[in-house]
Amino acid sequence: MTATGSEQMLAPTSDRLGRMHRAQVHRDPWPDFAAFDREAYDPVLRRAAAVQWAGRARAEHGSVHQFTILSHTLCCARVPLTLVGALSRLVTDEVRHAELCAEMALACYPEGKEGEPAIFRWERPVAPWRDPPTLDDDALMPVWQWAAEAICVSCCIGETLSRPMLEAIAVVATDPVADAVARQILRDEHLHASFGWESLGWLVARLDDEARAGLTDRMTRSFAAVEKSTTCGIPIEEVAGKALEIGPSEVPNLGVLTDEQYAMIFYATMETEVLPQLQALGLPALEAWGVRPRRV
Amino acid sequence: MSSAGKSTRKVLHFAVGGALLGGIAPGCASRDKDIHVNEGPEPEPKFAPNPGPEELEGKQTPPEVDEHVNEGPEPEPTADTATPDDKPNADDVNPGPVDEPHPKPTAKVNPGPEPVTPTPKTVNTQKVKDPGQ
């Protein structure tokens, strides 16, 4: 039987590499996945959770891919070491997150390895940006614009949204292993968003008017894309003026949110965190939001 | 958005105001100039809902991004690979011994700088003359 994608993610290489990996990447006590009590949960519930955790593992691995491209490009542009140093932390964090999510997915639904390997698929990552521009030491503006777009998409929007989503996942999870996984990842997400806001501020200060306009166009496109992928078809008009409380689930939950929870978290976070912080950097985020293509 | 502690676990509060209302109506992707192509897949938050395999069935595989594989700088043309226009003038080339069946030109075409020799990072290979001397 061919190993599933999640299993390939977790495959051993050599003992020494494994020790180096654990020393570098496993910063917190590792959750005891063997303690996950499969028999306590309905297989349908476990399968649904495995779909989410395996997808999260792919997304986290995608972040490793994105942050290494960003790191490579900024390194070639010879930005100060504090920037690439802070970014390096994100790379190892994302490796750990991918590993945690893949382990959780396999713990939830081990019978799926044989019966439904597509749940644990692992596609080749593709960054949600243009390729980085060719570097020209005498004209770095295209690099600053590209890096600003990448950081805006992956960190300022992506990581800022991930934090409350993970917080909610940790709150609703009734299983101790799922809770431990979500909380361990959550501890890093705030740092990742902070990196995004700090580094975007550094880059925006270097952009000329044309590059700022390009960044604004990119924001508009990203707003539309994350709205479509996150709100489960619930438009802003349906939730504006409403509030939602998310607390510990009354029924068994392995770290899965409802459509309404996703939509409320998304719109509330965009309204109170993402758009105001982009505006504070001098970017016309509210205007960009207003003209985004609606495809919900 | 705020959170308040319960006995052991948090309860999160999410409220949506009216700042996000307005804009173009759902279903109207009217800003054609904002729809870019070949810019990679659309971004989505890492913890967005994931479709299961059954939801993917029947879905057309998204088109491959027009990826450009970075294969490093274009190689300088060598005498062996140079196009006819690039090839050195026969007058400039030492043809070598006449009886050699396929004489190779000795003159390099655009050799560029000497290749950098990989060196351990801890070795200082370039001694800089003390400007005070």
XYZ file of C-alpha atoms in Angstrom, chain B residues 1-130:
130
model
C -13.940 41.205 19.144
C -13.152 40.302 22.704
C -12.937 37.261 24.857
C -13.902 36.593 28.443
C -12.784 33.704 30.590
C -15.155 31.072 31.919
C -14.214 28.670 34.628
C -11.599 26.866 32.570
C -12.147 27.820 28.942
C -12.668 30.991 27.022
C -15.822 32.147 25.379
C -15.155 34.210 22.285
C -17.356 37.037 21.118
C -17.483 38.095 17.501
C -19.546 41.077 16.405
C -19.942 42.401 12.885
C -20.870 46.055 12.466
C -21.749 47.889 9.311
C -18.349 49.073 8.107
C -18.078 46.257 5.589
C -21.469 46.872 3.997
C -21.705 48.484 0.630
C -19.705 47.857 -2.449
C -20.664 45.799 -5.419
C -23.573 43.395 -5.089
C -22.867 39.673 -4.730
C -22.393 37.867 -7.982
C -21.227 40.940 -9.865
C -17.567 40.659 -10.614
C -17.676 44.021 -12.290
C -14.137 45.143 -11.782
C -12.671 43.273 -14.680
C -9.383 45.032 -14.320
C -8.963 43.448 -10.925
C -9.265 39.926 -12.257
C -5.692 39.080 -12.964
C -4.478 35.956 -14.618
C -1.384 33.911 -13.996
C -0.958 35.261 -10.505
C -1.133 31.934 -8.769
C -4.085 30.376 -7.008
C -6.324 32.588 -4.957
C -5.199 33.045 -1.377
C -7.206 31.630 1.463
C -6.608 31.549 5.206
C -4.924 28.402 6.447
C -7.829 27.535 8.694
C -10.545 28.132 6.154
C -12.956 25.210 5.714
C -11.492 22.417 3.602
C -13.532 20.493 1.049
C -13.597 16.736 1.430
C -12.668 14.365 -1.382
C -16.321 13.888 -2.280
C -16.724 17.612 -2.862
C -13.699 17.611 -5.107
C -15.049 14.817 -7.281
C -16.416 16.116 -10.526
C -14.720 19.423 -10.010
C -12.466 20.358 -12.795
C -8.878 20.455 -11.758
C -7.876 24.090 -11.493
C -5.687 25.147 -14.364
C -2.044 24.920 -13.695
C -0.498 28.240 -12.966
C 1.663 29.467 -15.745
C 4.740 28.652 -13.780
C 8.145 29.795 -14.751
C 10.777 27.428 -13.587
C 13.794 29.324 -12.445
C 16.661 27.500 -14.015
C 19.228 30.079 -13.151
C 20.808 32.573 -15.473
C 20.916 31.877 -19.166
C 24.149 30.071 -19.907
C 26.705 32.028 -21.811
C 26.995 30.631 -25.308
C 30.056 28.534 -25.711
C 31.831 27.817 -28.873
C 29.958 24.532 -29.042
C 26.514 26.003 -28.533
C 26.858 29.387 -30.147
C 24.557 30.170 -33.021
C 26.187 30.898 -36.350
C 26.041 34.637 -35.693
C 27.670 34.210 -32.317
C 30.410 31.895 -33.458
C 33.832 33.422 -33.477
C 35.201 34.475 -36.747
C 37.330 31.715 -38.169
C 40.144 34.217 -38.526
C 40.207 34.712 -34.787
C 40.354 31.073 -33.988
C 43.444 29.024 -33.711
C 42.439 25.995 -35.716
C 45.045 23.826 -34.074
C 46.859 21.077 -35.869
C 45.592 20.654 -39.365
C 45.146 16.939 -39.075
C 42.757 17.248 -36.149
C 39.380 16.195 -37.556
C 37.186 18.548 -35.507
C 39.278 21.434 -34.310
C 37.827 23.177 -31.310
C 38.314 26.905 -31.015
C 40.527 27.882 -28.176
C 39.072 31.345 -27.902
C 36.236 31.402 -25.366
C 33.177 33.389 -26.248
C 32.202 35.864 -23.547
C 33.834 33.910 -20.777
C 32.710 36.408 -18.130
C 34.327 36.612 -14.732
C 36.193 33.703 -13.302
C 33.825 31.288 -11.605
C 33.627 31.650 -7.865
C 35.190 28.757 -6.049
C 32.981 27.429 -3.288
C 34.722 28.172 -0.024
C 33.888 27.264 3.553
C 32.073 30.182 5.178
C 34.648 30.499 7.922
C 37.565 31.020 5.583
C 38.428 34.593 4.751
C 39.672 34.259 1.208
C 40.157 37.901 0.356
C 42.742 39.751 2.332
C 42.044 43.432 2.169
C 45.027 45.640 2.347
C 44.960 47.787 5.430
